[in-house]
Amino acid sequence: AAQIEIIPCKICGDKSSGIHYGVITCEGCKGFFRRSQQSNATYSCPRQKNCLIDRTSRNRCQHCRLQKCLAVGMSRDAVKFGRMSKKQRDSLYAEVQKHRLQQQQRDHQQQPGEAEPLTPTYNITTNGLTELHDDLSNYIDGHTPEGSKADSAVSSFYLDIQPSPDQSGLDI
């Protein structure tokens, strides 16, 4: 079974809980979209109709949040009937794998290798300030990823990052 939860919410980037109304979303965006459809709500944006919608700002502008829901494909008609097609499963599996790789890269960047722990040493100088010894050069020399597979994977990760689409033309 593919772990869809590893893919962040397509609306706000929070931790997703599954496919809701046809899109991978978190519980918050699922509930927001359901309520907007039940009440046939019409929201207005007090700004330029291009508000940032992320985990921390998603509740600030209902208009822009709903526009983003619709822009990424949420629909009250997109209730899942039966099984996903092979093409849909393959696409979902590929996206899960991509997010797993990105998570592993983030984890690896946060934790230096256990085989060679990085332990800086400190000395007190005559003026009372602490200075870091230049022992790191040995560690850094053997651990630069230039030209390695990790380097190209990280580069392609940054190429995959795209800003939210311009939502200014998405009025209802």
PDB file of C-alpha atoms in Angstrom:
ATOM      1  CA  ALA A   1       0.000   0.000   0.000  1.00  0.00           C
ATOM      2  CA  ALA A   2       1.325   3.426  -0.952  1.00  0.00           C
ATOM      3  CA  GLN A   3       1.685   5.807   1.982  1.00  0.00           C
ATOM      4  CA  ILE A   4      -0.166   8.793   0.584  1.00  0.00           C
ATOM      5  CA  GLU A   5       0.348  10.650   3.872  1.00  0.00           C
ATOM      6  CA  ILE A   6       4.008  11.300   2.974  1.00  0.00           C
ATOM      7  CA  ILE A   7       2.782  13.676   0.243  1.00  0.00           C
ATOM      8  CA  PRO A   8       1.907  17.064   1.777  1.00  0.00           C
ATOM      9  CA  CYS A   9      -1.502  18.687   1.347  1.00  0.00           C
ATOM     10  CA  LYS A  10      -1.790  20.161  -2.154  1.00  0.00           C
ATOM     11  CA  ILE A  11      -3.579  23.213  -0.739  1.00  0.00           C
ATOM     12  CA  CYS A  12      -1.565  24.302   2.302  1.00  0.00           C
ATOM     13  CA  GLY A  13       1.403  21.946   2.574  1.00  0.00           C
ATOM     14  CA  ASP A  14       0.379  20.509   5.960  1.00  0.00           C
ATOM     15  CA  LYS A  15       0.494  16.745   6.627  1.00  0.00           C
ATOM     16  CA  SER A  16      -2.047  15.076   4.363  1.00  0.00           C
ATOM     17  CA  SER A  17      -4.550  12.472   5.487  1.00  0.00           C
ATOM     18  CA  GLY A  18      -5.594  11.031   2.125  1.00  0.00           C
ATOM     19  CA  ILE A  19      -7.411  11.833  -1.091  1.00  0.00           C
ATOM     20  CA  HIS A  20     -10.428  14.062  -0.456  1.00  0.00           C
ATOM     21  CA  TYR A  21     -12.706  15.407  -3.201  1.00  0.00           C
ATOM     22  CA  GLY A  22     -10.159  14.153  -5.733  1.00  0.00           C
ATOM     23  CA  VAL A  23      -7.041  15.806  -4.246  1.00  0.00           C
ATOM     24  CA  ILE A  24      -4.473  14.833  -1.605  1.00  0.00           C
ATOM     25  CA  THR A  25      -5.275  17.154   1.322  1.00  0.00           C
ATOM     26  CA  CYS A  26      -5.046  17.541   5.082  1.00  0.00           C
ATOM     27  CA  GLU A  27      -8.097  17.232   7.330  1.00  0.00           C
ATOM     28  CA  GLY A  28      -8.339  21.029   7.655  1.00  0.00           C
ATOM     29  CA  CYS A  29      -8.580  21.684   3.915  1.00  0.00           C
ATOM     30  CA  LYS A  30     -10.939  18.726   3.461  1.00  0.00           C
ATOM     31  CA  GLY A  31     -13.307  20.182   6.078  1.00  0.00           C
ATOM     32  CA  PHE A  32     -12.991  23.716   4.712  1.00  0.00           C
ATOM     33  CA  PHE A  33     -13.880  22.542   1.188  1.00  0.00           C
ATOM     34  CA  ARG A  34     -16.806  20.420   2.446  1.00  0.00           C
ATOM     35  CA  ARG A  35     -18.249  23.362   4.415  1.00  0.00           C
ATOM     36  CA  SER A  36     -17.827  25.733   1.461  1.00  0.00           C
ATOM     37  CA  GLN A  37     -19.767  23.322  -0.763  1.00  0.00           C
ATOM     38  CA  GLN A  38     -22.528  22.535   1.745  1.00  0.00           C
ATOM     39  CA  SER A  39     -23.372  26.184   2.289  1.00  0.00           C
ATOM     40  CA  ASN A  40     -22.710  27.308  -1.305  1.00  0.00           C
ATOM     41  CA  ALA A  41     -20.579  30.000   0.320  1.00  0.00           C
ATOM     42  CA  THR A  42     -19.358  33.034  -1.578  1.00  0.00           C
ATOM     43  CA  TYR A  43     -16.197  34.524  -0.136  1.00  0.00           C
ATOM     44  CA  SER A  44     -14.469  37.778  -1.005  1.00  0.00           C
ATOM     45  CA  CYS A  45     -10.775  38.638  -0.772  1.00  0.00           C
ATOM     46  CA  PRO A  46      -9.884  41.932   0.933  1.00  0.00           C
ATOM     47  CA  ARG A  47      -6.539  41.973  -0.924  1.00  0.00           C
ATOM     48  CA  GLN A  48      -5.483  41.320  -4.536  1.00  0.00           C
ATOM     49  CA  LYS A  49      -6.947  37.792  -4.787  1.00  0.00           C
ATOM     50  CA  ASN A  50      -3.519  36.161  -4.679  1.00  0.00           C
ATOM     51  CA  CYS A  51      -3.016  35.491  -0.955  1.00  0.00           C
ATOM     52  CA  LEU A  52      -0.429  32.926   0.107  1.00  0.00           C
ATOM     53  CA  ILE A  53      -2.126  29.764   1.334  1.00  0.00           C
ATOM     54  CA  ASP A  54       0.115  27.688   3.573  1.00  0.00           C
ATOM     55  CA  ARG A  55      -0.208  25.842   6.875  1.00  0.00           C
ATOM     56  CA  THR A  56       0.076  28.995   8.985  1.00  0.00           C
ATOM     57  CA  SER A  57      -1.873  31.406   6.766  1.00  0.00           C
ATOM     58  CA  ARG A  58      -4.598  29.136   5.360  1.00  0.00           C
ATOM     59  CA  ASN A  59      -7.337  30.546   7.608  1.00  0.00           C
ATOM     60  CA  ARG A  60      -6.673  34.205   6.744  1.00  0.00           C
ATOM     61  CA  CYS A  61      -8.458  34.324   3.374  1.00  0.00           C
ATOM     62  CA  GLN A  62     -11.324  31.951   2.609  1.00  0.00           C
ATOM     63  CA  HIS A  63     -11.705  33.270  -0.941  1.00  0.00           C
ATOM     64  CA  CYS A  64      -8.117  32.497  -1.961  1.00  0.00           C
ATOM     65  CA  ARG A  65      -8.169  29.161  -0.123  1.00  0.00           C
ATOM     66  CA  LEU A  66     -11.292  28.066  -1.991  1.00  0.00           C
ATOM     67  CA  GLN A  67      -9.818  29.266  -5.303  1.00  0.00           C
ATOM     68  CA  LYS A  68      -6.717  27.182  -4.637  1.00  0.00           C
ATOM     69  CA  CYS A  69      -8.880  24.147  -3.775  1.00  0.00           C
ATOM     70  CA  LEU A  70     -10.670  24.508  -7.110  1.00  0.00           C
ATOM     71  CA  ALA A  71      -7.435  25.257  -9.020  1.00  0.00           C
ATOM     72  CA  VAL A  72      -5.787  22.014  -7.895  1.00  0.00           C
ATOM     73  CA  GLY A  73      -8.898  20.028  -8.813  1.00  0.00           C
ATOM     74  CA  MET A  74     -11.056  19.608  -5.713  1.00  0.00           C
ATOM     75  CA  SER A  75     -14.645  18.896  -6.669  1.00  0.00           C
ATOM     76  CA  ARG A  76     -17.687  17.712  -4.772  1.00  0.00           C
ATOM     77  CA  ASP A  77     -18.258  15.315  -7.684  1.00  0.00           C
ATOM     78  CA  ALA A  78     -14.801  13.766  -7.347  1.00  0.00           C
ATOM     79  CA  VAL A  79     -15.872  11.032  -4.967  1.00  0.00           C
ATOM     80  CA  LYS A  80     -13.907   7.849  -5.534  1.00  0.00           C
ATOM     81  CA  PHE A  81     -15.873   4.999  -7.080  1.00  0.00           C
ATOM     82  CA  GLY A  82     -14.149   1.609  -7.187  1.00  0.00           C
ATOM     83  CA  ARG A  83     -10.436   1.240  -7.798  1.00  0.00           C
ATOM     84  CA  MET A  84      -7.861   3.601  -9.249  1.00  0.00           C
ATOM     85  CA  SER A  85      -6.687   2.880 -12.766  1.00  0.00           C
ATOM     86  CA  LYS A  86      -3.166   1.494 -13.228  1.00  0.00           C
ATOM     87  CA  LYS A  87      -2.081   4.878 -14.598  1.00  0.00           C
ATOM     88  CA  GLN A  88      -3.438   6.642 -11.492  1.00  0.00           C
ATOM     89  CA  ARG A  89      -1.765   4.106  -9.175  1.00  0.00           C
ATOM     90  CA  ASP A  90       1.582   4.414 -10.996  1.00  0.00           C
ATOM     91  CA  SER A  91       1.425   8.206 -10.873  1.00  0.00           C
ATOM     92  CA  LEU A  92       0.591   8.169  -7.164  1.00  0.00           C
ATOM     93  CA  TYR A  93       3.362   5.637  -6.452  1.00  0.00           C
ATOM     94  CA  ALA A  94       5.911   7.809  -8.310  1.00  0.00           C
ATOM     95  CA  GLU A  95       4.900  10.859  -6.279  1.00  0.00           C
ATOM     96  CA  VAL A  96       5.140   8.915  -3.004  1.00  0.00           C
ATOM     97  CA  GLN A  97       8.643   7.723  -3.982  1.00  0.00           C
ATOM     98  CA  LYS A  98       9.699  11.296  -4.841  1.00  0.00           C
ATOM     99  CA  HIS A  99       8.565  12.560  -1.437  1.00  0.00           C
ATOM    100  CA  ARG A 100      10.281   9.644   0.340  1.00  0.00           C
ATOM    101  CA  LEU A 101      13.559  10.525  -1.408  1.00  0.00           C
ATOM    102  CA  GLN A 102      13.169  14.198  -0.467  1.00  0.00           C
ATOM    103  CA  GLN A 103      12.450  13.225   3.161  1.00  0.00           C
ATOM    104  CA  GLN A 104      15.548  10.990   3.245  1.00  0.00           C
ATOM    105  CA  GLN A 105      17.655  13.836   1.852  1.00  0.00           C
ATOM    106  CA  ARG A 106      16.330  16.245   4.489  1.00  0.00           C
ATOM    107  CA  ASP A 107      16.961  13.672   7.235  1.00  0.00           C
ATOM    108  CA  HIS A 108      20.485  13.045   5.938  1.00  0.00           C
ATOM    109  CA  GLN A 109      21.263  16.765   5.857  1.00  0.00           C
ATOM    110  CA  GLN A 110      20.120  17.172   9.457  1.00  0.00           C
ATOM    111  CA  GLN A 111      22.172  14.271  10.843  1.00  0.00           C
ATOM    112  CA  PRO A 112      25.885  13.932  10.050  1.00  0.00           C
ATOM    113  CA  GLY A 113      27.061  10.339   9.537  1.00  0.00           C
ATOM    114  CA  GLU A 114      27.321   8.304  12.718  1.00  0.00           C
ATOM    115  CA  ALA A 115      30.563   6.648  11.611  1.00  0.00           C
ATOM    116  CA  GLU A 116      32.405   9.972  11.820  1.00  0.00           C
ATOM    117  CA  PRO A 117      30.756  12.161  14.442  1.00  0.00           C
ATOM    118  CA  LEU A 118      31.427  15.862  14.105  1.00  0.00           C
ATOM    119  CA  THR A 119      32.604  17.030  17.526  1.00  0.00           C
ATOM    120  CA  PRO A 120      34.015  20.568  17.525  1.00  0.00           C
ATOM    121  CA  THR A 121      36.504  21.510  20.234  1.00  0.00           C
ATOM    122  CA  TYR A 122      36.574  24.913  21.909  1.00  0.00           C
ATOM    123  CA  ASN A 123      39.371  26.954  23.509  1.00  0.00           C
ATOM    124  CA  ILE A 124      39.149  30.074  25.634  1.00  0.00           C
ATOM    125  CA  THR A 125      41.362  32.791  24.140  1.00  0.00           C
ATOM    126  CA  THR A 126      43.182  35.460  26.098  1.00  0.00           C
ATOM    127  CA  ASN A 127      40.407  37.980  25.505  1.00  0.00           C
ATOM    128  CA  GLY A 128      37.837  35.607  27.006  1.00  0.00           C
ATOM    129  CA  LEU A 129      36.017  34.726  23.778  1.00  0.00           C
ATOM    130  CA  THR A 130      35.510  31.145  22.683  1.00  0.00           C
ATOM    131  CA  GLU A 131      36.902  30.147  19.313  1.00  0.00           C
ATOM    132  CA  LEU A 132      36.227  27.039  17.268  1.00  0.00           C
ATOM    133  CA  HIS A 133      39.298  25.035  16.248  1.00  0.00           C
ATOM    134  CA  ASP A 134      39.807  24.571  12.541  1.00  0.00           C
ATOM    135  CA  ASP A 135      39.515  20.773  12.905  1.00  0.00           C
ATOM    136  CA  LEU A 136      36.539  20.797  10.577  1.00  0.00           C
ATOM    137  CA  SER A 137      38.692  20.907   7.433  1.00  0.00           C
ATOM    138  CA  ASN A 138      39.407  17.156   7.710  1.00  0.00           C
ATOM    139  CA  TYR A 139      35.706  16.428   7.998  1.00  0.00           C
ATOM    140  CA  ILE A 140      34.658  18.774   5.209  1.00  0.00           C
ATOM    141  CA  ASP A 141      37.381  17.611   2.753  1.00  0.00           C
ATOM    142  CA  GLY A 142      36.050  14.068   2.698  1.00  0.00           C
ATOM    143  CA  HIS A 143      32.369  14.989   2.707  1.00  0.00           C
ATOM    144  CA  THR A 144      31.641  17.378  -0.124  1.00  0.00           C
ATOM    145  CA  PRO A 145      28.956  15.962  -2.409  1.00  0.00           C
ATOM    146  CA  GLU A 146      30.148  17.854  -5.505  1.00  0.00           C
ATOM    147  CA  GLY A 147      29.539  15.742  -8.568  1.00  0.00           C
ATOM    148  CA  SER A 148      27.919  12.982  -6.552  1.00  0.00           C
ATOM    149  CA  LYS A 149      24.473  11.478  -7.030  1.00  0.00           C
ATOM    150  CA  ALA A 150      23.254  13.301  -3.923  1.00  0.00           C
ATOM    151  CA  ASP A 151      24.287  16.626  -5.463  1.00  0.00           C
ATOM    152  CA  SER A 152      22.280  16.025  -8.628  1.00  0.00           C
ATOM    153  CA  ALA A 153      19.305  14.754  -6.628  1.00  0.00           C
ATOM    154  CA  VAL A 154      19.345  17.886  -4.471  1.00  0.00           C
ATOM    155  CA  SER A 155      19.622  20.060  -7.585  1.00  0.00           C
ATOM    156  CA  SER A 156      16.644  18.338  -9.178  1.00  0.00           C
ATOM    157  CA  PHE A 157      14.718  18.734  -5.906  1.00  0.00           C
ATOM    158  CA  TYR A 158      15.146  22.509  -6.072  1.00  0.00           C
ATOM    159  CA  LEU A 159      14.127  22.481  -9.734  1.00  0.00           C
ATOM    160  CA  ASP A 160      10.883  20.748  -8.710  1.00  0.00           C
ATOM    161  CA  ILE A 161       9.962  23.506  -6.262  1.00  0.00           C
ATOM    162  CA  GLN A 162       7.486  25.833  -7.895  1.00  0.00           C
ATOM    163  CA  PRO A 163       5.603  28.795  -6.494  1.00  0.00           C
ATOM    164  CA  SER A 164       1.856  28.577  -6.125  1.00  0.00           C
ATOM    165  CA  PRO A 165       0.092  29.334  -9.378  1.00  0.00           C
ATOM    166  CA  ASP A 166      -1.176  32.875  -9.868  1.00  0.00           C
ATOM    167  CA  GLN A 167      -4.716  32.794  -8.542  1.00  0.00           C
ATOM    168  CA  SER A 168      -5.784  36.257  -9.659  1.00  0.00           C
ATOM    169  CA  GLY A 169      -7.912  35.012 -12.578  1.00  0.00           C
ATOM    170  CA  LEU A 170      -9.821  32.392 -10.624  1.00  0.00           C
ATOM    171  CA  ASP A 171     -12.886  34.380  -9.603  1.00  0.00           C
ATOM    172  CA  ILE A 172     -16.178  32.581  -9.312  1.00  0.00           C
TER     173      ILE A 172
END
